[in-house]
Coordinates of C-alpha atoms and ligand atoms in Angstrom, one line a residue:
Chain A
M1 CA -42.0 -8.3 89.7
S2 CA -39.8 -11.4 88.1
Q3 CA -42.8 -13.6 87.7
R4 CA -42.8 -16.2 85.5
K5 CA -43.1 -15.1 82.0
I6 CA -45.8 -17.0 80.0
R7 CA -44.3 -18.9 77.3
V8 CA -46.7 -19.5 74.5
L9 CA -45.7 -21.7 70.9
I10 CA -47.3 -20.3 68.1
A11 CA -47.6 -22.8 65.3
K12 CA -49.3 -23.0 61.8
P13 CA -49.8 -27.1 61.2
G14 CA -50.8 -28.4 57.8
L15 CA -49.9 -27.0 54.4
D16 CA -51.6 -23.9 53.7
G17 CA -49.9 -20.6 54.0
H18 CA -52.0 -18.4 55.8
D19 CA -50.1 -16.3 58.5
R20 CA -51.1 -13.3 58.7
G21 CA -53.6 -14.4 61.6
A22 CA -50.9 -16.4 63.4
K23 CA -48.6 -13.1 63.1
V24 CA -51.4 -10.7 64.5
V25 CA -51.8 -13.1 67.5
A26 CA -48.2 -13.4 68.3
R27 CA -47.5 -10.3 68.0
A28 CA -50.4 -9.3 70.2
L29 CA -49.5 -11.9 72.9
R30 CA -45.7 -10.2 73.0
D31 CA -47.7 -7.1 73.7
A32 CA -49.0 -8.2 76.6
G33 CA -46.1 -9.2 77.8
M34 CA -45.6 -13.1 77.0
E35 CA -42.7 -14.5 75.2
V36 CA -44.3 -16.3 71.7
I37 CA -42.1 -18.4 70.2
Y38 CA -43.0 -18.6 66.6
T39 CA -42.4 -22.0 64.4
G40 CA -43.3 -20.8 61.1
L41 CA -45.3 -22.4 58.5
R42 CA -46.3 -26.0 57.7
Q43 CA -45.6 -27.8 60.7
T44 CA -45.6 -31.6 61.3
P45 CA -47.9 -32.2 64.4
E46 CA -44.7 -33.9 65.5
M47 CA -42.7 -30.8 64.9
V48 CA -45.4 -29.1 66.9
A49 CA -45.4 -31.1 70.1
E50 CA -41.5 -31.7 69.8
A51 CA -41.3 -27.6 70.2
A52 CA -43.7 -27.4 72.7
L53 CA -41.3 -29.6 74.8
Q54 CA -38.3 -28.5 74.1
E55 CA -39.2 -24.7 74.7
D56 CA -41.3 -25.8 77.7
V57 CA -44.5 -23.4 77.2
D58 CA -47.3 -22.9 78.9
V59 CA -49.4 -22.5 75.9
V60 CA -49.8 -24.0 72.5
G61 CA -51.8 -21.7 70.1
L62 CA -52.2 -23.7 66.5
S63 CA -53.6 -21.5 63.7
I64 CA -55.0 -23.6 60.8
L65 CA -57.2 -22.1 58.0
S66 CA -57.0 -25.1 55.6
G67 CA -60.1 -27.2 57.0
A68 CA -57.6 -30.1 58.4
H69 CA -58.0 -28.8 61.8
M70 CA -60.1 -32.1 62.6
A71 CA -57.0 -34.2 61.4
L72 CA -54.8 -32.1 62.9
V73 CA -55.8 -31.4 66.7
P74 CA -56.2 -34.8 67.9
R75 CA -52.9 -35.5 67.2
I76 CA -51.3 -32.7 68.3
L77 CA -52.9 -33.4 71.6
D78 CA -51.9 -37.1 71.5
R79 CA -48.3 -36.1 71.2
L80 CA -48.3 -33.6 74.1
R81 CA -50.0 -36.0 76.2
A82 CA -48.0 -38.9 75.7
Q83 CA -44.6 -36.8 76.1
G84 CA -46.1 -36.0 79.6
Q85 CA -47.3 -32.3 78.7
E86 CA -50.9 -32.7 79.4
N87 CA -51.2 -29.8 81.4
V88 CA -50.3 -27.3 78.3
K89 CA -53.0 -25.3 77.1
V90 CA -54.4 -25.8 73.8
F91 CA -55.7 -22.7 72.0
V92 CA -56.9 -23.0 68.0
G93 CA -57.5 -20.1 65.6
G94 CA -58.4 -19.7 61.9
I95 CA -61.6 -21.2 59.7
I96 CA -63.1 -23.5 62.0
P97 CA -66.7 -24.4 60.9
D98 CA -69.1 -24.0 64.3
E99 CA -70.1 -27.5 64.4
D100 CA -66.5 -28.6 65.0
I101 CA -65.8 -26.3 67.9
P102 CA -67.7 -28.3 70.7
R103 CA -65.9 -31.6 69.0
L104 CA -62.6 -29.8 69.8
L105 CA -63.9 -28.3 73.2
E106 CA -64.4 -31.8 74.3
M107 CA -61.0 -32.9 73.2
G108 CA -59.4 -30.8 75.5
V109 CA -58.9 -27.5 73.6
M110 CA -59.2 -24.3 75.9
G111 CA -60.8 -21.8 73.2
V112 CA -61.5 -21.6 69.4
Y113 CA -61.4 -18.3 67.7
G114 CA -62.6 -17.5 64.0
P115 CA -61.9 -14.5 61.7
G116 CA -62.6 -11.4 63.6
T117 CA -61.8 -12.1 66.8
L118 CA -60.5 -9.7 69.1
T119 CA -56.7 -10.2 70.5
E120 CA -57.6 -8.6 73.9
Q121 CA -60.3 -11.7 74.0
I122 CA -57.5 -13.9 73.1
I123 CA -54.9 -12.6 75.7
K124 CA -57.7 -12.7 78.3
D125 CA -58.5 -16.3 78.1
I126 CA -54.7 -17.0 78.3
L127 CA -54.3 -15.4 81.0
A128 CA -57.5 -17.1 82.9
A129 CA -56.6 -20.8 81.8
V130 CA -52.8 -20.3 83.2
G131 CA -54.4 -19.0 86.5
R132 CA -52.8 -15.1 85.9
V133 CA -56.2 -13.4 85.6
D134 CA -54.6 -10.4 87.6
Q135 CA -51.6 -9.8 85.6
H136 CA -53.5 -8.7 82.8
L137 CA -51.6 -6.0 80.4
Q138 CA -49.5 -5.2 83.3
P139 CA -46.5 -3.3 82.2
Chain B
M1 CA -40.8 -40.4 91.0
S2 CA -37.7 -39.9 93.7
F3 CA -35.2 -38.5 91.0
S4 CA -34.4 -35.0 91.3
L5 CA -34.8 -33.1 88.1
A6 CA -30.9 -32.5 88.0
E7 CA -30.7 -36.4 87.9
S8 CA -33.6 -37.2 85.4
V9 CA -31.5 -34.5 83.2
L10 CA -28.3 -36.6 83.5
Q11 CA -30.3 -39.6 82.5
G12 CA -31.2 -38.2 79.5
N13 CA -34.9 -37.4 80.5
R14 CA -36.0 -34.5 77.6
L15 CA -38.7 -32.9 79.4
A16 CA -37.1 -32.8 82.9
L17 CA -34.3 -30.9 80.7
A18 CA -36.7 -28.6 79.2
R19 CA -38.3 -28.1 82.7
L20 CA -35.2 -27.5 84.1
L21 CA -33.6 -25.2 81.7
T22 CA -37.0 -22.9 82.6
H23 CA -36.5 -23.0 86.3
V24 CA -32.8 -21.9 85.4
E25 CA -34.0 -19.1 83.2
N26 CA -36.5 -17.9 86.4
G27 CA -33.6 -18.2 88.6
T28 CA -35.7 -20.4 90.7
P29 CA -34.2 -22.1 94.0
E30 CA -35.1 -25.6 92.2
G31 CA -32.9 -23.9 89.6
L32 CA -30.2 -23.0 91.8
E33 CA -29.8 -26.3 93.3
A34 CA -30.0 -28.1 90.5
L35 CA -27.1 -25.6 89.0
N36 CA -25.0 -26.7 91.6
Q37 CA -25.5 -30.3 91.4
L38 CA -24.9 -30.3 87.7
F39 CA -21.6 -28.3 87.6
P40 CA -19.1 -31.3 88.7
F41 CA -20.6 -32.6 85.1
T42 CA -20.0 -29.4 83.2
G43 CA -16.7 -28.2 81.4
K44 CA -16.8 -31.1 78.3
A45 CA -18.5 -29.2 75.8
H46 CA -17.4 -26.8 73.0
L47 CA -19.4 -23.6 73.2
I48 CA -19.6 -22.2 69.8
G49 CA -21.2 -18.2 69.6
V50 CA -22.8 -17.7 66.2
T51 CA -23.3 -13.6 66.4
G52 CA -23.9 -10.9 63.5
A53 CA -26.2 -7.7 62.5
P54 CA -29.8 -8.6 62.5
G55 CA -30.8 -11.1 59.4
T56 CA -27.2 -11.6 58.2
G57 CA -28.4 -15.1 58.6
K58 CA -27.2 -16.4 62.0
S59 CA -30.4 -18.7 62.3
S60 CA -30.1 -20.3 58.4
L61 CA -26.3 -20.6 59.4
V62 CA -26.7 -22.8 62.4
N63 CA -29.5 -25.2 60.9
Q64 CA -27.4 -25.9 58.5
L65 CA -24.0 -26.6 60.8
V66 CA -26.0 -28.5 63.4
Y67 CA -27.3 -30.3 60.4
A68 CA -24.3 -31.2 58.3
L69 CA -22.7 -31.8 62.4
R70 CA -25.7 -34.2 62.7
H71 CA -24.7 -35.8 59.4
P72 CA -21.0 -36.3 59.3
E73 CA -19.1 -38.1 56.4
E74 CA -19.2 -42.0 56.6
G75 CA -17.4 -43.2 59.8
Q76 CA -17.4 -40.0 62.1
K77 CA -19.6 -40.1 65.2
P78 CA -22.4 -37.3 65.1
S79 CA -22.1 -35.2 67.8
Q80 CA -25.1 -34.2 70.6
V81 CA -26.0 -30.8 69.6
A82 CA -27.8 -28.1 71.1
V83 CA -28.7 -24.6 70.4
V84 CA -29.9 -21.5 72.7
A85 CA -31.1 -18.8 70.6
V86 CA -31.4 -15.5 72.0
D87 CA -33.8 -12.7 70.6
P88 CA -34.9 -9.3 72.4
S89 CA -37.5 -8.3 74.6
S90 CA -39.7 -5.5 74.2
P91 CA -38.8 -3.1 76.3
F92 CA -42.2 -1.8 76.4
S93 CA -44.4 -4.6 77.6
G94 CA -41.2 -7.2 78.2
G95 CA -42.7 -9.7 75.9
A96 CA -40.9 -11.2 73.1
I97 CA -41.5 -13.1 70.0
L98 CA -38.8 -15.6 69.5
G99 CA -38.4 -16.6 65.6
D100 CA -35.0 -18.3 65.6
R101 CA -36.8 -21.4 65.0
V102 CA -38.6 -20.7 62.0
R103 CA -34.9 -21.1 60.5
M104 CA -34.3 -24.3 61.7
R105 CA -36.9 -26.8 61.0
D106 CA -34.3 -28.8 59.5
L107 CA -33.5 -30.2 62.9
A108 CA -36.8 -31.1 63.8
G109 CA -37.4 -34.9 64.5
D110 CA -33.8 -35.3 65.8
A111 CA -33.6 -36.4 69.2
G112 CA -29.7 -35.3 68.9
V113 CA -30.8 -31.6 68.6
F114 CA -32.3 -29.6 71.3
I115 CA -32.8 -26.2 70.5
R116 CA -33.9 -23.5 73.3
S117 CA -35.2 -19.7 72.3
T118 CA -34.5 -17.4 75.2
A119 CA -35.7 -13.6 75.5
S120 CA -32.8 -11.3 76.7
R121 CA -35.1 -10.0 79.3
G122 CA -33.5 -6.3 79.3
A123 CA -29.8 -7.6 79.3
L124 CA -28.0 -5.6 77.0
G125 CA -24.8 -7.1 75.2
G126 CA -26.7 -9.9 73.3
L127 CA -27.4 -12.5 75.7
A128 CA -29.7 -12.8 78.4
A129 CA -28.9 -13.1 82.1
S130 CA -29.4 -16.9 82.4
T131 CA -27.5 -17.8 79.3
A132 CA -24.5 -19.2 80.5
N133 CA -26.2 -21.0 83.0
L134 CA -28.5 -22.6 80.6
V135 CA -25.4 -23.8 78.4
Q136 CA -24.2 -25.3 81.7
V137 CA -27.3 -27.3 81.8
F138 CA -26.6 -28.4 78.2
D139 CA -23.5 -29.0 79.0
A140 CA -24.0 -31.6 81.9
A141 CA -26.8 -33.4 80.2
G142 CA -24.2 -34.5 77.7
F143 CA -24.5 -32.1 74.4
E144 CA -21.2 -31.7 73.1
M145 CA -21.7 -29.2 71.0
I146 CA -23.6 -25.9 72.3
F147 CA -24.2 -23.6 69.6
I148 CA -25.3 -19.9 71.0
E149 CA -27.1 -17.3 68.7
T150 CA -27.1 -13.7 70.1
V151 CA -29.7 -11.4 69.8
G152 CA -28.8 -9.3 66.6
A153 CA -27.3 -6.4 67.3
G154 CA -23.8 -6.2 65.4
Q155 CA -22.1 -4.2 68.0
A156 CA -19.9 -4.9 70.9
E157 CA -20.8 -8.2 71.5
V158 CA -18.0 -8.9 73.9
E159 CA -20.1 -11.0 76.5
I160 CA -20.3 -13.9 73.7
A161 CA -16.6 -13.8 73.6
R162 CA -16.4 -14.5 77.2
L163 CA -19.0 -17.4 77.3
A164 CA -18.0 -19.2 73.8
H165 CA -14.8 -21.2 72.9
T166 CA -15.1 -20.3 69.2
V167 CA -16.9 -17.0 67.8
I168 CA -18.3 -17.0 64.6
V169 CA -19.2 -13.8 63.4
V170 CA -21.9 -13.8 60.6
E171 CA -21.7 -11.1 58.2
A172 CA -24.1 -10.2 54.9
P173 CA -22.7 -8.0 51.9
G174 CA -24.4 -4.5 51.5
L175 CA -24.3 -3.7 55.1
G176 CA -22.2 -1.1 54.9
D177 CA -19.5 -3.4 55.7
E178 CA -16.3 -2.0 56.2
I179 CA -17.8 0.6 58.8
Q180 CA -19.6 -1.8 60.6
A181 CA -16.4 -4.1 61.1
I182 CA -14.3 -1.6 62.6
K183 CA -17.2 -0.1 65.0
A184 CA -18.2 -3.5 66.2
G185 CA -14.2 -4.3 67.0
I186 CA -15.5 -7.7 65.0
L187 CA -11.9 -9.0 65.1
E188 CA -11.4 -8.4 68.7
I189 CA -14.0 -11.1 68.7
A190 CA -14.2 -13.1 65.7
D191 CA -12.3 -16.7 65.6
I192 CA -14.1 -17.4 62.6
I193 CA -15.8 -14.9 59.9
V194 CA -18.7 -15.9 58.1
L195 CA -19.4 -14.0 54.8
N196 CA -22.9 -15.4 54.6
K197 CA -25.1 -14.5 51.4
A198 CA -22.8 -14.9 49.2
D199 CA -25.2 -15.0 46.3
R200 CA -25.8 -11.5 46.8
P201 CA -24.1 -8.9 44.7
L202 CA -21.5 -6.9 46.3
A203 CA -20.3 -10.5 48.0
D204 CA -16.8 -9.6 46.5
N205 CA -16.5 -6.4 47.6
A206 CA -17.3 -7.6 51.3
E207 CA -14.6 -10.2 51.2
R208 CA -12.4 -7.5 49.9
A209 CA -13.3 -5.1 52.8
L210 CA -12.9 -8.1 55.5
R211 CA -10.1 -9.6 54.2
M212 CA -7.8 -5.8 54.4
M213 CA -9.2 -5.7 58.1
L214 CA -8.3 -9.0 58.7
E215 CA -4.5 -8.4 57.0
M216 CA -3.9 -5.6 59.4
A217 CA -5.0 -7.5 62.3
V218 CA -2.8 -10.4 62.0
N219 CA 0.4 -8.8 63.8
R220 CA -1.5 -7.7 66.6
E221 CA -2.5 -11.2 67.3
K222 CA 1.0 -12.5 67.9
S223 CA 1.3 -11.3 71.1
P224 CA 3.9 -12.3 73.7
S225 CA 2.4 -14.7 76.7
E226 CA 3.1 -13.8 79.9
D227 CA 6.7 -15.9 80.3
G228 CA 7.3 -13.7 77.4
K229 CA 7.4 -16.3 75.1
L230 CA 5.9 -15.5 71.7
I231 CA 2.3 -17.7 71.4
Q232 CA 1.6 -18.6 67.5
G233 CA -2.2 -16.8 67.8
W234 CA -4.9 -17.8 65.9
T235 CA -5.6 -15.8 63.0
P236 CA -9.5 -15.6 62.2
L237 CA -10.5 -17.2 59.5
L238 CA -12.9 -15.9 56.3
L239 CA -15.2 -18.2 55.1
R240 CA -18.4 -17.7 52.3
T241 CA -21.2 -19.5 52.6
I242 CA -24.7 -19.3 51.5
A243 CA -26.8 -20.8 54.2
T244 CA -30.2 -20.7 52.7
E245 CA -28.3 -23.3 50.2
G246 CA -26.1 -25.2 52.0
K247 CA -23.0 -24.1 50.3
G248 CA -19.9 -23.7 52.4
V249 CA -21.1 -25.3 55.4
R250 CA -19.0 -27.9 55.5
E251 CA -15.8 -25.7 55.5
V252 CA -17.1 -23.9 58.4
C253 CA -17.8 -26.7 60.1
Q254 CA -14.0 -27.8 59.6
A255 CA -12.9 -24.3 60.7
I256 CA -14.7 -25.2 64.3
Q257 CA -13.2 -28.4 64.3
E258 CA -9.7 -26.6 63.8
H259 CA -10.3 -24.0 66.2
R260 CA -10.9 -26.0 68.7
C261 CA -7.5 -28.0 68.2
Y262 CA -6.0 -24.8 68.3
L263 CA -7.5 -24.0 71.3
Q264 CA -6.6 -27.4 73.0
S265 CA -3.1 -27.3 71.7
S266 CA -2.2 -24.1 72.8
G267 CA -3.4 -24.4 76.5
E268 CA -5.7 -21.4 74.9
W269 CA -9.0 -23.8 76.0
E270 CA -7.7 -23.9 79.9
R271 CA -7.2 -20.1 79.7
R272 CA -10.5 -19.2 78.6
E273 CA -12.2 -21.6 80.8
Q274 CA -10.6 -19.9 83.7
V275 CA -11.1 -16.5 82.2
R276 CA -14.8 -17.2 82.3
L277 CA -14.8 -19.1 85.5
Q278 CA -13.3 -16.1 87.1
A279 CA -15.6 -13.8 85.1
E280 CA -18.4 -15.6 86.4
L281 CA -17.1 -15.1 90.1
E282 CA -16.6 -11.6 90.0
N283 CA -20.5 -10.8 88.6
R284 CA -21.8 -13.2 91.2
L285 CA -19.8 -11.4 94.1
Q286 CA -20.5 -8.1 92.9
A287 CA -24.0 -9.1 92.9
A288 CA -23.9 -10.7 96.3
L289 CA -21.7 -7.9 97.6
M290 CA -24.4 -5.2 96.4
K291 CA -27.2 -6.9 97.7
R292 CA -25.5 -7.5 100.8
L293 CA -24.6 -3.6 101.2
K294 CA -27.8 -2.2 100.0
E295 CA -29.4 -4.5 103.1
A296 CA -27.0 -3.1 105.4
I297 CA -28.1 0.2 104.6
P298 CA -31.2 1.8 105.6
A299 CA -33.6 2.9 102.7
E300 CA -33.8 6.2 104.4
T301 CA -30.0 6.8 104.8
Y302 CA -29.8 6.0 100.7
R303 CA -32.4 8.4 100.0
N304 CA -31.3 11.1 101.9
I305 CA -27.7 10.6 100.8
L306 CA -28.9 10.9 97.1
N307 CA -30.9 14.0 97.9
E308 CA -27.6 15.7 99.0
M309 CA -26.0 14.8 95.8
V310 CA -29.1 16.1 94.1
L311 CA -28.5 19.1 96.1
R312 CA -25.1 19.4 94.9
R313 CA -23.9 19.2 98.9
L314 CA -22.1 16.1 98.3
S315 CA -19.5 14.5 95.6
P316 CA -21.0 10.8 94.3
Y317 CA -17.4 10.1 96.3
Q318 CA -18.4 11.4 99.1
A319 CA -21.5 9.8 99.1
L320 CA -19.6 6.6 98.6
E321 CA -17.3 6.9 101.8
I322 CA -20.7 7.8 104.0
L323 CA -22.2 4.9 102.7
L324 CA -19.3 2.7 103.0
D325 CA -18.0 3.8 106.6
G326 CA -21.8 2.9 107.6
V327 CA -21.6 -0.4 106.6
K328 CA -18.4 -1.1 108.4
Q329 CA -19.3 -0.7 112.0
Ligands
B12_401 C1 -55.7 -13.0 52.9 C2 -56.4 -14.5 52.6 C3 -55.2 -15.4 51.7 C4 -53.6 -14.7 51.3 C5 -53.2 -15.2 52.2 C6 -51.7 -14.0 53.2 C7 -50.8 -14.6 53.9 N1 -49.8 -14.7 53.9 O1 -51.7 -14.8 55.4 C8 -53.6 -15.8 50.0 C9 -53.9 -14.7 49.3 C10 -52.1 -15.8 50.0 C11 -54.6 -16.8 50.1 C12 -54.6 -17.8 49.4 C13 -55.4 -18.7 49.6 N2 -56.6 -18.9 50.3 CO1 -57.1 -17.4 51.4 N3 -58.1 -16.3 52.8 C14 -57.4 -15.1 52.9 C15 -58.8 -14.2 53.7 C16 -59.0 -13.6 53.0 C17 -57.7 -13.7 55.0 C18 -57.3 -14.4 55.8 C19 -56.5 -13.3 56.8 O2 -55.4 -13.2 56.7 N4 -57.6 -12.6 57.9 C20 -56.7 -11.8 59.0 C21 -56.2 -12.9 59.9 C22 -55.9 -11.4 61.1 O3 -57.6 -13.3 60.2 P1 -57.5 -14.7 61.1 O4 -56.4 -15.6 60.3 O5 -59.1 -15.4 60.8 O6 -57.1 -14.9 62.1 C23 -58.2 -14.3 63.4 C24 -58.6 -15.4 63.7 O7 -59.1 -16.5 63.2 C25 -57.9 -16.1 65.5 N5 -56.6 -16.7 64.9 C26 -55.9 -17.1 63.8 N6 -54.9 -17.9 63.9 C27 -55.1 -18.3 65.5 C28 -54.5 -18.9 66.2 C29 -54.7 -18.6 67.8 C30 -53.4 -19.6 68.9 C31 -55.8 -17.9 68.2 C32 -56.0 -18.0 69.9 C33 -56.3 -17.2 67.5 C34 -56.1 -17.4 66.1 O8 -57.5 -14.7 65.4 C35 -56.8 -13.6 64.5 C36 -57.3 -12.3 64.6 O9 -58.5 -11.9 64.7 C37 -59.5 -15.5 54.2 C38 -61.3 -15.1 54.3 C39 -61.2 -14.8 55.4 N7 -62.2 -13.9 55.7 O10 -60.9 -15.5 56.7 C40 -59.3 -16.6 52.8 C41 -59.5 -17.9 53.0 C42 -58.8 -18.1 54.5 N8 -58.2 -18.6 52.0 C43 -58.6 -19.7 51.7 C44 -58.3 -20.2 50.5 C45 -59.3 -21.7 50.0 C46 -57.2 -20.0 49.7 C47 -56.5 -20.8 48.7 C48 -56.8 -22.2 48.6 C49 -56.8 -20.1 47.3 C50 -56.5 -20.9 46.3 N9 -57.7 -21.6 45.3 O11 -55.5 -20.4 45.8 C51 -55.1 -20.5 48.7 C52 -54.2 -21.1 49.5 C53 -52.7 -20.7 49.7 C54 -52.2 -21.4 50.8 N10 -50.6 -21.6 50.1 O12 -52.4 -21.5 51.7 C55 -60.3 -20.2 52.2 C56 -60.2 -21.0 52.9 C57 -61.2 -22.0 53.1 C58 -61.5 -23.3 54.2 N11 -60.5 -23.5 55.2 O13 -62.1 -23.9 54.4 C59 -60.5 -18.5 52.8 C60 -61.7 -18.9 54.2 C61 -61.6 -18.1 51.8 C62 -62.6 -18.8 51.6 N12 -64.0 -18.0 51.9 O14 -62.7 -19.4 50.9 N13 -55.6 -16.3 51.3
GTP402 N1 -29.8 -14.9 49.7 C1 -29.8 -15.1 50.7 N2 -30.7 -15.3 51.9 C2 -30.4 -15.9 52.8 C3 -29.0 -16.5 53.2 N3 -28.8 -16.9 54.6 C4 -30.0 -16.8 55.1 N4 -30.9 -15.9 54.0 C5 -32.3 -15.1 54.4 O1 -31.9 -14.2 55.2 C6 -33.2 -14.1 56.3 C7 -32.3 -14.0 57.6 O2 -31.9 -14.9 57.7 P1 -32.3 -15.3 59.6 O3 -31.4 -16.7 59.7 O4 -33.1 -15.6 59.9 O5 -31.1 -14.3 60.0 P2 -30.5 -13.9 61.4 O6 -29.3 -13.2 61.6 O7 -30.8 -15.2 62.6 O8 -31.9 -13.0 62.3 P3 -32.0 -12.3 63.4 O9 -32.1 -13.6 64.3 O10 -33.8 -11.6 63.2 O11 -31.3 -11.3 63.7 C8 -34.3 -14.8 56.2 O12 -34.9 -14.2 55.0 C9 -33.0 -15.7 55.1 O13 -33.8 -16.7 54.6 C10 -28.4 -16.5 52.1 O14 -27.2 -17.4 52.2 N5 -28.6 -16.0 50.9
MG403 MG1 -32.3 -15.4 64.3

């Protein structure tokens, strides 16, 4: 019963104000039993990494609809690695052109999700990434 | 590589601190062991509780208070500050959205600050079961001031009064203040009352109502101590702030310092410490005895006795006697 809760940081790096997707995902993850730390808008890569450290999260979810993902994501990944959090699973969602997806995955991102993604899919992939396949939607 | 988690935390390793907080929150054996190791290093921090109804501006105020403490006036040394923010867990999924950080962005990038968000995980009373232990870890890690933001519940938050040295109750205009203050028994636990959102209409009305409550409480505060001497009690301070603009924040910092001086010069600091440790000991004792007792009673017996109660053949007191007699032999 007292299995370790999955802790997820949902962050919006960059300067755009599109926060619906981030909030939808945060709520879905909460309803799947996860503890979701929401940081709000306009986070720098440094702020995201620092929050990930202080909160000791298992997963970092980045919501980026500004087009700046190729600049932001590598900086966040570098920071996480530099501070010893290479095991944290990073997911990216938002408006990401198809041709960028393989490059993000190569950098070490676990999954990339665009408009219309079912939150069910996101939950499933996060549970798989942290090795909790059986826990799916268990009350 | 041979340092224990606790040792790394004492050396100021932030990643180790973050990991240990997770262990402690989850009550793992590693976490418990580290708590034992760290306990001798605790007891130094000033614990400041921040409580009040949802949305009154607790997080915004903590953001400002911590920022001010990190940027003191010329010649003063900034304190190392930790924040433990508790938000409610969903009773349906067990998950939670922890959003207090959203309001604390001014504290990002400051190595003298550490913020940890936690879910209440089913505990009532505004804190999580692990909150006191998380605070101990921060205390041992050398954080001099630790802010504890409770779940925004606004009623009967006695737990924070037991944990913190200084309790700040955050009110805001237009929440049906008079009734709220009475219902919550807020004056029983508040050392400092902050009327936040003073930019809002009706702030004057709210202040008047709170001030009246305070006046009525002043007499009661001056109660005789055990040896019969009249101790000069602390009268809760009422201060106005606009947390979003940083207005009135220095005054609240000052009030926190004043309260600390009062606690230390009156002996109240030690007394609270003792009350807190005693409460903790009793809680743990209760839990441990309960566990031991339950282990000693066969599940079958327990079920049967419960069943007899349901059938009204045994009263709860009779059931208790049978269970305790069974354990004694
Ligand atoms: C609603 C909207 C707005 C609203 C935003 C309201 C808000 N608070 O969010 C408003 C009107 C404010 C707005 C403004 C602008 N917008 Co706009 N907006 C949209 C629109 C129509 C829908 C976005 C949305 O909310 N979708 C609903 C949510 C639920 O979907 P989602 O965010 O995609 O999230 C899903 C997935 O992406 C994924 N996901 C998202 N985040 C995450 C995170 C993780 C961890 C995971 C796993 C998954 C995940 O899962 C979600 C669920 O399926 C999109 C077009 C579109 N169809 O996407 C344009 C769009 C995003 N906007 C765009 C633009 C350009 C702007 C403006 C700059 C327009 C302008 N010139 O003023 C401004 C910028 C304002 C600002 N300050 O940033 C462009 C972005 C272009 C780009 N990046 O190349 C888009 C794509 C429109 C377009 N085709 O040009 N916008
Ligand atoms: N007008 C005004 N708004 C404020 C003030 N302080 C905070 N707010 C706003 O009030 C809302 C709630 O603030 P928070 O700091 O999140 O309040 P909280 O008490 O921590 O909320 P919970 O943790 O959810 O209970 C936010 O939109 C703040 O911007 C203030 O002094 N004046
Ligand atoms: Mg808050």
